[in-house]
Amino acid sequence: MESHVRERFWKAFSASPFIMMKLDAAHGHAEPMTALLDKEAHHAIWFFCKRDNRIGAGGRAMGQVMTKGHDVFACLAGTLVEETDRAVREHHWSNAVEAWFPKGKDDPSIVMLRFEIDDAEVWTSDVGITGLFKLATGGTIDPSKAGEHEVGAV
């Protein structure tokens, strides 16, 4: 994946760190999760959830991202594994996380999952003012000028 597309993905994702996650083998729908990001990490994001949550068991998974300004869209494939490093858990614990888990970070019903991203497909959107006008008025947009599309590691 081109580095500028990768950088744009991470910047947009960090501004709006929400992702729809689903285990590959599970029936049913994906669910929204708040991703915990770390600038020092490569190809990984984290989540806190209850062990009985539909993704709590971990395994092969897929996540879909649509950022706040609709300027980046991505589909991420990888594996959810339990994060056992206490320092990582401490690093990501916050008041916002505790609002969802009021029994605290040592509650045994909570699991921290690391999503190890193997592969991604990323689309960036950059239609500009002219493109927005064309969208509003029914004009034609040239797909080659609407953004970029890359496949590979993020």
mmCIF file of C-alpha atoms in Angstrom:
data_model
loop_
_atom_site.group_PDB
_atom_site.id
_atom_site.type_symbol
_atom_site.label_atom_id
_atom_site.label_comp_id
_atom_site.label_asym_id
_atom_site.label_seq_id
_atom_site.Cartn_x
_atom_site.Cartn_y
_atom_site.Cartn_z
ATOM 1 C CA MET A 1 0.000 0.000 0.000
ATOM 2 C CA GLU A 2 1.271 3.473 -0.840
ATOM 3 C CA SER A 3 2.547 5.205 2.292
ATOM 4 C CA HIS A 4 0.437 8.358 1.750
ATOM 5 C CA VAL A 5 -2.754 6.267 1.617
ATOM 6 C CA ARG A 6 -1.693 4.384 4.760
ATOM 7 C CA GLU A 7 -0.923 7.653 6.564
ATOM 8 C CA ARG A 8 -4.222 9.177 5.485
ATOM 9 C CA PHE A 9 -6.070 6.096 6.744
ATOM 10 C CA TRP A 10 -4.460 6.217 10.214
ATOM 11 C CA LYS A 11 -4.930 9.984 10.549
ATOM 12 C CA ALA A 12 -8.626 9.805 9.618
ATOM 13 C CA PHE A 13 -9.177 6.687 11.750
ATOM 14 C CA SER A 14 -7.577 8.305 14.800
ATOM 15 C CA ALA A 15 -9.926 11.297 14.429
ATOM 16 C CA SER A 16 -12.920 8.938 14.337
ATOM 17 C CA PRO A 17 -11.814 5.601 15.869
ATOM 18 C CA PHE A 18 -14.988 3.610 15.312
ATOM 19 C CA ILE A 19 -15.144 0.307 13.484
ATOM 20 C CA MET A 20 -17.787 -2.326 12.779
ATOM 21 C CA MET A 21 -16.340 -5.694 13.881
ATOM 22 C CA LYS A 22 -17.443 -9.253 13.184
ATOM 23 C CA LEU A 23 -15.851 -12.638 13.684
ATOM 24 C CA ASP A 24 -15.517 -14.445 10.372
ATOM 25 C CA ALA A 25 -17.093 -17.652 11.694
ATOM 26 C CA ALA A 26 -19.954 -15.950 13.535
ATOM 27 C CA HIS A 27 -23.515 -15.654 12.326
ATOM 28 C CA GLY A 28 -25.239 -12.325 12.630
ATOM 29 C CA HIS A 29 -24.174 -8.782 12.141
ATOM 30 C CA ALA A 30 -21.079 -6.736 12.877
ATOM 31 C CA GLU A 31 -21.181 -4.400 15.858
ATOM 32 C CA PRO A 32 -19.692 -0.961 16.449
ATOM 33 C CA MET A 33 -16.563 -0.854 18.578
ATOM 34 C CA THR A 34 -14.332 1.983 19.695
ATOM 35 C CA ALA A 35 -10.793 1.243 18.587
ATOM 36 C CA LEU A 36 -7.926 2.071 20.906
ATOM 37 C CA LEU A 37 -5.011 3.217 18.783
ATOM 38 C CA ASP A 38 -1.316 3.450 19.547
ATOM 39 C CA LYS A 39 1.001 5.490 17.308
ATOM 40 C CA GLU A 40 3.859 3.139 18.174
ATOM 41 C CA ALA A 41 1.921 0.049 17.071
ATOM 42 C CA HIS A 42 1.963 -1.242 13.535
ATOM 43 C CA HIS A 43 -0.907 -3.211 12.067
ATOM 44 C CA ALA A 44 -2.794 -3.467 15.392
ATOM 45 C CA ILE A 45 -5.670 -1.858 17.285
ATOM 46 C CA TRP A 46 -7.262 -2.774 20.620
ATOM 47 C CA PHE A 47 -10.723 -3.100 22.157
ATOM 48 C CA PHE A 48 -12.131 -3.688 25.603
ATOM 49 C CA CYS A 49 -15.291 -5.772 25.736
ATOM 50 C CA LYS A 50 -17.059 -8.300 27.929
ATOM 51 C CA ARG A 51 -15.891 -11.872 27.506
ATOM 52 C CA ASP A 52 -19.413 -12.860 26.483
ATOM 53 C CA ASN A 53 -19.543 -10.178 23.770
ATOM 54 C CA ARG A 54 -20.014 -11.557 20.249
ATOM 55 C CA ILE A 55 -16.325 -10.827 19.453
ATOM 56 C CA GLY A 56 -15.082 -11.642 22.980
ATOM 57 C CA ALA A 57 -13.848 -15.126 22.076
ATOM 58 C CA GLY A 58 -11.468 -13.726 19.466
ATOM 59 C CA GLY A 59 -10.457 -15.412 16.227
ATOM 60 C CA ARG A 60 -10.397 -14.428 12.576
ATOM 61 C CA ALA A 61 -12.306 -11.193 12.106
ATOM 62 C CA MET A 62 -13.098 -8.373 9.759
ATOM 63 C CA GLY A 63 -13.722 -4.720 10.480
ATOM 64 C CA GLN A 64 -15.182 -1.925 8.380
ATOM 65 C CA VAL A 65 -14.235 1.728 8.843
ATOM 66 C CA MET A 66 -15.975 4.807 7.484
ATOM 67 C CA THR A 67 -14.389 7.942 8.881
ATOM 68 C CA LYS A 68 -16.196 11.001 10.159
ATOM 69 C CA GLY A 69 -15.804 13.139 7.043
ATOM 70 C CA HIS A 70 -16.473 10.178 4.715
ATOM 71 C CA ASP A 71 -13.044 10.743 3.244
ATOM 72 C CA VAL A 72 -11.652 7.291 4.072
ATOM 73 C CA PHE A 73 -13.321 3.883 3.879
ATOM 74 C CA ALA A 74 -11.561 0.636 4.768
ATOM 75 C CA CYS A 75 -12.076 -3.057 5.253
ATOM 76 C CA LEU A 76 -9.569 -4.673 7.620
ATOM 77 C CA ALA A 77 -8.937 -8.408 7.941
ATOM 78 C CA GLY A 78 -7.010 -10.041 10.749
ATOM 79 C CA THR A 79 -7.146 -11.935 14.005
ATOM 80 C CA LEU A 80 -8.520 -10.877 17.378
ATOM 81 C CA VAL A 81 -6.365 -12.217 20.216
ATOM 82 C CA GLU A 82 -6.508 -11.588 23.942
ATOM 83 C CA GLU A 83 -4.003 -8.940 25.015
ATOM 84 C CA THR A 84 -2.140 -10.335 28.016
ATOM 85 C CA ASP A 85 0.412 -7.543 28.469
ATOM 86 C CA ARG A 86 -0.664 -5.711 31.640
ATOM 87 C CA ALA A 87 1.230 -2.562 30.554
ATOM 88 C CA VAL A 88 -0.796 -2.350 27.334
ATOM 89 C CA ARG A 89 -4.038 -2.761 29.273
ATOM 90 C CA GLU A 90 -2.985 -0.015 31.717
ATOM 91 C CA HIS A 91 -1.911 2.266 28.867
ATOM 92 C CA HIS A 92 -5.307 2.105 27.164
ATOM 93 C CA TRP A 93 -7.521 2.200 30.259
ATOM 94 C CA SER A 94 -9.203 5.603 30.647
ATOM 95 C CA ASN A 95 -12.215 7.318 32.186
ATOM 96 C CA ALA A 96 -14.052 6.818 28.889
ATOM 97 C CA VAL A 97 -13.374 3.068 28.994
ATOM 98 C CA GLU A 98 -14.358 2.879 32.670
ATOM 99 C CA ALA A 99 -17.692 4.529 31.841
ATOM 100 C CA TRP A 100 -18.528 1.312 29.938
ATOM 101 C CA PHE A 101 -16.979 -0.975 32.547
ATOM 102 C CA PRO A 102 -17.733 0.526 35.991
ATOM 103 C CA LYS A 103 -16.305 -2.446 37.932
ATOM 104 C CA GLY A 104 -12.844 -1.334 36.783
ATOM 105 C CA LYS A 105 -9.956 -2.687 34.802
ATOM 106 C CA ASP A 106 -9.526 -5.773 37.002
ATOM 107 C CA ASP A 107 -13.079 -7.021 36.388
ATOM 108 C CA PRO A 108 -12.567 -10.648 35.229
ATOM 109 C CA SER A 109 -15.545 -10.375 32.857
ATOM 110 C CA ILE A 110 -13.626 -7.835 30.730
ATOM 111 C CA VAL A 111 -11.242 -8.893 27.999
ATOM 112 C CA MET A 112 -8.851 -6.678 26.070
ATOM 113 C CA LEU A 113 -8.511 -7.806 22.477
ATOM 114 C CA ARG A 114 -5.748 -6.936 20.040
ATOM 115 C CA PHE A 115 -6.795 -6.908 16.390
ATOM 116 C CA GLU A 116 -3.723 -8.002 14.451
ATOM 117 C CA ILE A 117 -4.410 -6.642 10.972
ATOM 118 C CA ASP A 118 -3.142 -8.885 8.178
ATOM 119 C CA ASP A 119 -4.579 -7.108 5.195
ATOM 120 C CA ALA A 120 -6.638 -4.073 4.323
ATOM 121 C CA GLU A 121 -8.444 -2.458 1.449
ATOM 122 C CA VAL A 122 -8.604 1.328 1.702
ATOM 123 C CA TRP A 123 -10.500 3.860 -0.365
ATOM 124 C CA THR A 124 -9.916 7.585 -0.034
ATOM 125 C CA SER A 125 -12.405 10.147 -1.245
ATOM 126 C CA ASP A 126 -11.351 13.542 -2.474
ATOM 127 C CA VAL A 127 -14.012 14.893 -4.806
ATOM 128 C CA GLY A 128 -13.311 18.536 -3.899
ATOM 129 C CA ILE A 129 -15.665 21.490 -4.307
ATOM 130 C CA THR A 130 -16.330 20.760 -7.986
ATOM 131 C CA GLY A 131 -17.125 17.132 -7.193
ATOM 132 C CA LEU A 132 -19.474 18.123 -4.376
ATOM 133 C CA PHE A 133 -21.273 20.480 -6.765
ATOM 134 C CA LYS A 134 -21.581 17.667 -9.321
ATOM 135 C CA LEU A 135 -22.955 15.343 -6.637
ATOM 136 C CA ALA A 136 -25.537 17.932 -5.581
ATOM 137 C CA THR A 137 -26.632 18.701 -9.130
ATOM 138 C CA GLY A 138 -26.490 15.207 -10.635
ATOM 139 C CA GLY A 139 -23.343 15.816 -12.678
ATOM 140 C CA THR A 140 -20.911 13.098 -13.696
ATOM 141 C CA ILE A 141 -17.871 12.387 -11.550
ATOM 142 C CA ASP A 142 -14.731 10.883 -13.050
ATOM 143 C CA PRO A 143 -13.828 7.972 -10.701
ATOM 144 C CA SER A 144 -10.108 8.414 -11.445
ATOM 145 C CA LYS A 145 -10.296 11.892 -9.889
ATOM 146 C CA ALA A 146 -12.478 10.970 -6.919
ATOM 147 C CA GLY A 147 -9.760 9.445 -4.708
ATOM 148 C CA GLU A 148 -7.469 6.441 -4.399
ATOM 149 C CA HIS A 149 -7.878 2.732 -3.774
ATOM 150 C CA GLU A 150 -5.130 0.534 -2.301
ATOM 151 C CA VAL A 151 -4.841 -3.016 -0.994
ATOM 152 C CA GLY A 152 -2.183 -4.183 1.461
ATOM 153 C CA ALA A 153 -0.848 -3.722 4.942
ATOM 154 C CA VAL A 154 -1.876 -0.642 6.887
#
